[in-house]
PDB file of C-alpha atoms in Angstrom:
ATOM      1  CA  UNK A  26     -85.451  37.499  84.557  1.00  0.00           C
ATOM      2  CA  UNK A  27     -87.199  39.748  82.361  1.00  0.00           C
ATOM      3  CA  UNK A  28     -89.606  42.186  82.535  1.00  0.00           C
ATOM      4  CA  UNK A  29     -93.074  40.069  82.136  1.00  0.00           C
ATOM      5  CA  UNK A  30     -91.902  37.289  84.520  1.00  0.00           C
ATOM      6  CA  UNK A  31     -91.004  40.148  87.205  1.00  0.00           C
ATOM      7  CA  UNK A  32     -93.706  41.849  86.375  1.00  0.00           C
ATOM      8  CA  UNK A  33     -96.355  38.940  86.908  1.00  0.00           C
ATOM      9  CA  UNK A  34     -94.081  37.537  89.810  1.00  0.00           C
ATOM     10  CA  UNK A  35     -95.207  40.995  91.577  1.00  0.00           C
ATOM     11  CA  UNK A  36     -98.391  40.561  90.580  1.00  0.00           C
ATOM     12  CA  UNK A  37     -98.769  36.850  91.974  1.00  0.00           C
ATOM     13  CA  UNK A  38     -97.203  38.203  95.229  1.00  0.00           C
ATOM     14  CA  UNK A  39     -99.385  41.258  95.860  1.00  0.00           C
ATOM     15  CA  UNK A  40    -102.400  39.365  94.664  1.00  0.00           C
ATOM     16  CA  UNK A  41    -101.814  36.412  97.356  1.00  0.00           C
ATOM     17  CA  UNK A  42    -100.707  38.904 100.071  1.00  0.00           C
ATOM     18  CA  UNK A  43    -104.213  40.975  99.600  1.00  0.00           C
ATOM     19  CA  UNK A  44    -106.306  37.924  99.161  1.00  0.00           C
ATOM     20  CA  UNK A  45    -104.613  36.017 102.671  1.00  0.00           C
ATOM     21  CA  UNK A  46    -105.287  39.570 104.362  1.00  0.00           C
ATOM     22  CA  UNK A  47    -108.705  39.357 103.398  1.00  0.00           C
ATOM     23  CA  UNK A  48    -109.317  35.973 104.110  1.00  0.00           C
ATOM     24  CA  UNK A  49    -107.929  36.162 108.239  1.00  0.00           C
ATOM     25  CA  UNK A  50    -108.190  40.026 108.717  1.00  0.00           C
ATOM     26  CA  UNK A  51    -111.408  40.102 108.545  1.00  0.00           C
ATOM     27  CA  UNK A  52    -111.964  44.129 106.999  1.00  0.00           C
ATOM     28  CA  UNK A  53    -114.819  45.877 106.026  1.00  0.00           C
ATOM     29  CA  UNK A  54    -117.147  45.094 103.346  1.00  0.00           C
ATOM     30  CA  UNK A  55    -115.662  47.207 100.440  1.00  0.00           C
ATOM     31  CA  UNK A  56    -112.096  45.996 100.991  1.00  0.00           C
ATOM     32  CA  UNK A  57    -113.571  42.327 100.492  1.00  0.00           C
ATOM     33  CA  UNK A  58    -115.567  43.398  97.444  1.00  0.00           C
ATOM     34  CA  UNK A  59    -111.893  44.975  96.040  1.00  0.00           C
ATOM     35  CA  UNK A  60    -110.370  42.015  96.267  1.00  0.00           C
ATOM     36  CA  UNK A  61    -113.155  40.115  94.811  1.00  0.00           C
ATOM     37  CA  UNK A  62    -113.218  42.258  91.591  1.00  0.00           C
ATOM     38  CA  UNK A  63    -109.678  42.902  91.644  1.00  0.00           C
ATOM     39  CA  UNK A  64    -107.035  40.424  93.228  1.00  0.00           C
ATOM     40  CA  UNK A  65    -108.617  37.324  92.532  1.00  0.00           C
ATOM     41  CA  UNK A  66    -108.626  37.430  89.043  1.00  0.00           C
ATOM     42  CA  UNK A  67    -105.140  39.670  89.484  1.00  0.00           C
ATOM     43  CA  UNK A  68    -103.859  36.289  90.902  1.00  0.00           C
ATOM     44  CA  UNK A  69    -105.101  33.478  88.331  1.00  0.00           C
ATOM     45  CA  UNK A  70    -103.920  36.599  85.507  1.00  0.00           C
ATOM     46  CA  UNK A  71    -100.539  36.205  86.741  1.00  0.00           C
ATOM     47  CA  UNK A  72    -100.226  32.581  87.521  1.00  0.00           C
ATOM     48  CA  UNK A  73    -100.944  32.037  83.217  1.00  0.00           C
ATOM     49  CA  UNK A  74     -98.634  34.333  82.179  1.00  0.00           C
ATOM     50  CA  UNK A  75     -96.173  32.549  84.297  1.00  0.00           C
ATOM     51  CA  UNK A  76     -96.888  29.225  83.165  1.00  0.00           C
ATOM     52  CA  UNK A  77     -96.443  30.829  79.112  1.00  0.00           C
ATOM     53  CA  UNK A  78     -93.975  32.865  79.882  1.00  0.00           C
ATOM     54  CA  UNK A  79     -91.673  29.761  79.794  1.00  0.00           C
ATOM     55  CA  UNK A  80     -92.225  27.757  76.563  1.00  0.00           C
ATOM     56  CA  UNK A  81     -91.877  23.945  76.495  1.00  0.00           C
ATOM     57  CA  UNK A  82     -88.611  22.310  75.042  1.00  0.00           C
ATOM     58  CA  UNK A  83     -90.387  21.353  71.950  1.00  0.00           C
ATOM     59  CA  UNK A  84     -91.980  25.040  71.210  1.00  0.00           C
ATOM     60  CA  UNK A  85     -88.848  26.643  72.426  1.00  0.00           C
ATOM     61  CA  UNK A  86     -87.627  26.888  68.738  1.00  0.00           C
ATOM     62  CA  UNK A  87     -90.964  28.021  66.846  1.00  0.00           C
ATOM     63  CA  UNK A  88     -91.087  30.785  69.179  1.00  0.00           C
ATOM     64  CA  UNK A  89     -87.928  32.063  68.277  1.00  0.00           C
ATOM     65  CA  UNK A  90     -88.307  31.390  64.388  1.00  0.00           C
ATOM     66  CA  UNK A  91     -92.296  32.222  63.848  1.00  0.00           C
ATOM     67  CA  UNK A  92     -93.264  35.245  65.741  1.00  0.00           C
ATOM     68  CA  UNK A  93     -97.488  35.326  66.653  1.00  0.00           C
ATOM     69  CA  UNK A  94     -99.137  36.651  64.042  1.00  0.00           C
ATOM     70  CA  UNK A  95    -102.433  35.985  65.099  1.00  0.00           C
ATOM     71  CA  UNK A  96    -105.300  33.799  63.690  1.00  0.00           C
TER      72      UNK A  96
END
């Protein structure tokens, strides 16, 4: 694995684990509003650079050969 796939694999875990903890804990105020502004969007961050992190069959090649250059 490499580094951005652990890396948002850790993310996605710690993300779910605060936002489950939140949801049937039940803690005070604050915590919710920390995982509002923090783990939520910590979890849908991670869960699209998974799903890019692995390119497509067909794009597998132009990633390799043209490197982003931007637009």
């Amino acid at each position: 694995m490499n580094r951005l796939r652990t890396g948002s694999l850790t993310a996605l875990i710690i993300s779910a684990i605060g936002i489950i903890y939140a949801l049937i804990m039940d803690p005070a105020p604050w915590v919710v509003y920390g995982v509002a502004i923090f783990l939520i969007p910590l979890f849908i961050l991670s869960v699209g650079i998974l799903s890019m992190a692995e390119p497509e069959e067909e794009e597998a090649d132009e990633r390799v050969n043209e490197p982003f250059i931007g637009y």
